[in-house]
Amino acid sequence: HLPYIEKIVEEARKIAPGTKVNVDTNGYMTEESLIRILNFTTSITFDLKAYQNETHLALTGTYATPILRNAEFIARHAKNKLWEYRIVVIPKINEVEIQPLAEFIASIDPSLPVCFLAFRPNFVFENHPGAALELMERCVEMAEQSGLKNVYWSGHPGISGKILDIDFEMKQS
């Protein structure tokens, strides 16, 4: 869709030259596509779900490696366009990913903005509970202990549900 988005932004800016564009992305793109996006966007919101490839693959169907590469690229080359990194907190699914993600971001620049989003049940996880208030506060504490200075949480914590016994390990065929 990138060529169409570029054209829409180009046309919008002909009508209103000051048009602002925020791209909210899961980060899965080539380096070339990321540069193209950064050329027309005024801000970017970047979602992170896991640090480990195995967890990211189980949640999204793709590896974390290109997402982390792009997250670092933005921090190093387009920090002024970064609105925030958003890390969805899914109870019992990606809780162990919070510390490594916070450490990863802090190692690049401790001032980068990070927002933890309280998971809300939907789609495949429609019966899974949302993140509890205590978990959200713990995520902020972990991130601060990792060195992050601009960290907070958002969303509606405490949505009820049932945690299923799911094995997210990759099975070798």
PDB file of N, CA and C in Angstrom, residues 5-6 9-10 12-13 16-24 34-46 74 77-84:
ATOM      1  N   ILE A   5      -0.229   5.322  -0.395  1.00  0.00           N
ATOM      2  CA  ILE A   5      -0.155   6.241   0.737  1.00  0.00           C
ATOM      3  C   ILE A   5       0.715   7.445   0.377  1.00  0.00           C
ATOM      4  N   GLU A   6       1.845   7.186  -0.267  1.00  0.00           N
ATOM      5  CA  GLU A   6       2.724   8.292  -0.684  1.00  0.00           C
ATOM      6  C   GLU A   6       1.970   9.253  -1.599  1.00  0.00           C
ATOM      7  N   VAL A   9      -0.638  11.336   0.372  1.00  0.00           N
ATOM      8  CA  VAL A   9       0.018  12.389   1.148  1.00  0.00           C
ATOM      9  C   VAL A   9       0.475  13.511   0.215  1.00  0.00           C
ATOM     10  N   GLU A  10       1.030  13.149  -0.921  1.00  0.00           N
ATOM     11  CA  GLU A  10       1.464  14.150  -1.908  1.00  0.00           C
ATOM     12  C   GLU A  10       0.287  15.028  -2.332  1.00  0.00           C
ATOM     13  N   ALA A  12      -2.635  15.455  -0.742  1.00  0.00           N
ATOM     14  CA  ALA A  12      -3.142  16.197   0.415  1.00  0.00           C
ATOM     15  C   ALA A  12      -2.295  17.439   0.669  1.00  0.00           C
ATOM     16  N   ARG A  13      -0.997  17.311   0.500  1.00  0.00           N
ATOM     17  CA  ARG A  13      -0.113  18.453   0.750  1.00  0.00           C
ATOM     18  C   ARG A  13      -0.176  19.492  -0.365  1.00  0.00           C
ATOM     19  N   ALA A  16      -3.285  21.245   1.166  1.00  0.00           N
ATOM     20  CA  ALA A  16      -2.928  21.850   2.455  1.00  0.00           C
ATOM     21  C   ALA A  16      -1.477  21.502   2.762  1.00  0.00           C
ATOM     22  N   PRO A  17      -0.557  22.385   2.364  1.00  0.00           N
ATOM     23  CA  PRO A  17       0.873  22.096   2.500  1.00  0.00           C
ATOM     24  C   PRO A  17       1.337  21.698   3.904  1.00  0.00           C
ATOM     25  N   GLY A  18       0.646  22.130   4.916  1.00  0.00           N
ATOM     26  CA  GLY A  18       1.060  21.806   6.284  1.00  0.00           C
ATOM     27  C   GLY A  18       0.473  20.525   6.831  1.00  0.00           C
ATOM     28  N   THR A  19      -0.123  19.707   5.963  1.00  0.00           N
ATOM     29  CA  THR A  19      -0.764  18.471   6.417  1.00  0.00           C
ATOM     30  C   THR A  19       0.232  17.596   7.177  1.00  0.00           C
ATOM     31  N   LYS A  20      -0.169  17.227   8.393  1.00  0.00           N
ATOM     32  CA  LYS A  20       0.659  16.348   9.217  1.00  0.00           C
ATOM     33  C   LYS A  20       0.202  14.908   9.028  1.00  0.00           C
ATOM     34  N   VAL A  21       1.174  14.002   9.035  1.00  0.00           N
ATOM     35  CA  VAL A  21       0.884  12.584   8.826  1.00  0.00           C
ATOM     36  C   VAL A  21       1.616  11.777   9.893  1.00  0.00           C
ATOM     37  N   ASN A  22       0.838  11.008  10.668  1.00  0.00           N
ATOM     38  CA  ASN A  22       1.430  10.071  11.617  1.00  0.00           C
ATOM     39  C   ASN A  22       1.229   8.664  11.061  1.00  0.00           C
ATOM     40  N   VAL A  23       2.272   7.883  11.050  1.00  0.00           N
ATOM     41  CA  VAL A  23       2.175   6.484  10.647  1.00  0.00           C
ATOM     42  C   VAL A  23       2.294   5.643  11.904  1.00  0.00           C
ATOM     43  N   ASP A  24       1.298   4.820  12.136  1.00  0.00           N
ATOM     44  CA  ASP A  24       1.306   3.863  13.242  1.00  0.00           C
ATOM     45  C   ASP A  24       1.647   2.520  12.613  1.00  0.00           C
ATOM     46  N   LEU A  34      11.000   1.768   5.083  1.00  0.00           N
ATOM     47  CA  LEU A  34      11.057   2.623   6.263  1.00  0.00           C
ATOM     48  C   LEU A  34      11.567   4.022   5.898  1.00  0.00           C
ATOM     49  N   ILE A  35      12.592   4.085   5.097  1.00  0.00           N
ATOM     50  CA  ILE A  35      13.127   5.389   4.676  1.00  0.00           C
ATOM     51  C   ILE A  35      12.078   6.158   3.876  1.00  0.00           C
ATOM     52  N   ARG A  36      11.353   5.472   3.012  1.00  0.00           N
ATOM     53  CA  ARG A  36      10.286   6.134   2.233  1.00  0.00           C
ATOM     54  C   ARG A  36       9.220   6.703   3.165  1.00  0.00           C
ATOM     55  N   ILE A  37       8.847   5.932   4.167  1.00  0.00           N
ATOM     56  CA  ILE A  37       7.840   6.392   5.133  1.00  0.00           C
ATOM     57  C   ILE A  37       8.361   7.609   5.897  1.00  0.00           C
ATOM     58  N   LEU A  38       9.597   7.535   6.340  1.00  0.00           N
ATOM     59  CA  LEU A  38      10.163   8.650   7.094  1.00  0.00           C
ATOM     60  C   LEU A  38      10.270   9.917   6.245  1.00  0.00           C
ATOM     61  N   ASN A  39      10.338   9.759   4.936  1.00  0.00           N
ATOM     62  CA  ASN A  39      10.425  10.926   4.049  1.00  0.00           C
ATOM     63  C   ASN A  39       9.117  11.712   3.961  1.00  0.00           C
ATOM     64  N   PHE A  40       7.972  11.064   4.201  1.00  0.00           N
ATOM     65  CA  PHE A  40       6.716  11.812   4.091  1.00  0.00           C
ATOM     66  C   PHE A  40       5.982  11.997   5.421  1.00  0.00           C
ATOM     67  N   THR A  41       6.351  11.250   6.439  1.00  0.00           N
ATOM     68  CA  THR A  41       5.617  11.343   7.693  1.00  0.00           C
ATOM     69  C   THR A  41       6.149  12.481   8.563  1.00  0.00           C
ATOM     70  N   THR A  42       5.257  13.030   9.374  1.00  0.00           N
ATOM     71  CA  THR A  42       5.694  14.027  10.347  1.00  0.00           C
ATOM     72  C   THR A  42       5.911  13.387  11.712  1.00  0.00           C
ATOM     73  N   SER A  43       5.285  12.237  11.935  1.00  0.00           N
ATOM     74  CA  SER A  43       5.514  11.487  13.172  1.00  0.00           C
ATOM     75  C   SER A  43       5.236  10.005  12.925  1.00  0.00           C
ATOM     76  N   ILE A  44       5.803   9.189  13.817  1.00  0.00           N
ATOM     77  CA  ILE A  44       5.638   7.748  13.685  1.00  0.00           C
ATOM     78  C   ILE A  44       5.407   7.143  15.064  1.00  0.00           C
ATOM     79  N   THR A  45       4.443   6.253  15.136  1.00  0.00           N
ATOM     80  CA  THR A  45       4.155   5.483  16.335  1.00  0.00           C
ATOM     81  C   THR A  45       4.530   4.048  16.004  1.00  0.00           C
ATOM     82  N   PHE A  46       5.378   3.466  16.819  1.00  0.00           N
ATOM     83  CA  PHE A  46       5.995   2.187  16.480  1.00  0.00           C
ATOM     84  C   PHE A  46       5.628   1.136  17.525  1.00  0.00           C
ATOM     85  N   ILE A  74      14.981   4.109  13.515  1.00  0.00           N
ATOM     86  CA  ILE A  74      14.211   5.324  13.805  1.00  0.00           C
ATOM     87  C   ILE A  74      14.834   6.092  14.975  1.00  0.00           C
ATOM     88  N   HIS A  77      18.142   7.655  13.604  1.00  0.00           N
ATOM     89  CA  HIS A  77      18.145   8.523  12.417  1.00  0.00           C
ATOM     90  C   HIS A  77      16.911   9.408  12.268  1.00  0.00           C
ATOM     91  N   ALA A  78      15.875   9.152  13.076  1.00  0.00           N
ATOM     92  CA  ALA A  78      14.659   9.965  12.945  1.00  0.00           C
ATOM     93  C   ALA A  78      13.980  10.139  14.300  1.00  0.00           C
ATOM     94  N   LYS A  79      14.778  10.321  15.326  1.00  0.00           N
ATOM     95  CA  LYS A  79      14.245  10.457  16.685  1.00  0.00           C
ATOM     96  C   LYS A  79      13.227  11.585  16.769  1.00  0.00           C
ATOM     97  N   ASN A  80      13.447  12.637  16.025  1.00  0.00           N
ATOM     98  CA  ASN A  80      12.528  13.786  16.058  1.00  0.00           C
ATOM     99  C   ASN A  80      11.134  13.442  15.534  1.00  0.00           C
ATOM    100  N   LYS A  81      11.012  12.351  14.799  1.00  0.00           N
ATOM    101  CA  LYS A  81       9.710  11.939  14.261  1.00  0.00           C
ATOM    102  C   LYS A  81       9.031  10.879  15.126  1.00  0.00           C
ATOM    103  N   LEU A  82       9.730  10.332  16.086  1.00  0.00           N
ATOM    104  CA  LEU A  82       9.172   9.264  16.902  1.00  0.00           C
ATOM    105  C   LEU A  82       8.182   9.831  17.915  1.00  0.00           C
ATOM    106  N   TRP A  83       6.911   9.476  17.758  1.00  0.00           N
ATOM    107  CA  TRP A  83       5.895   9.863  18.744  1.00  0.00           C
ATOM    108  C   TRP A  83       6.095   9.019  19.993  1.00  0.00           C
ATOM    109  N   GLU A  84       6.141   7.683  19.797  1.00  0.00           N
ATOM    110  CA  GLU A  84       6.425   6.778  20.904  1.00  0.00           C
ATOM    111  C   GLU A  84       6.560   5.355  20.376  1.00  0.00           C
TER     112      GLU A  84
END
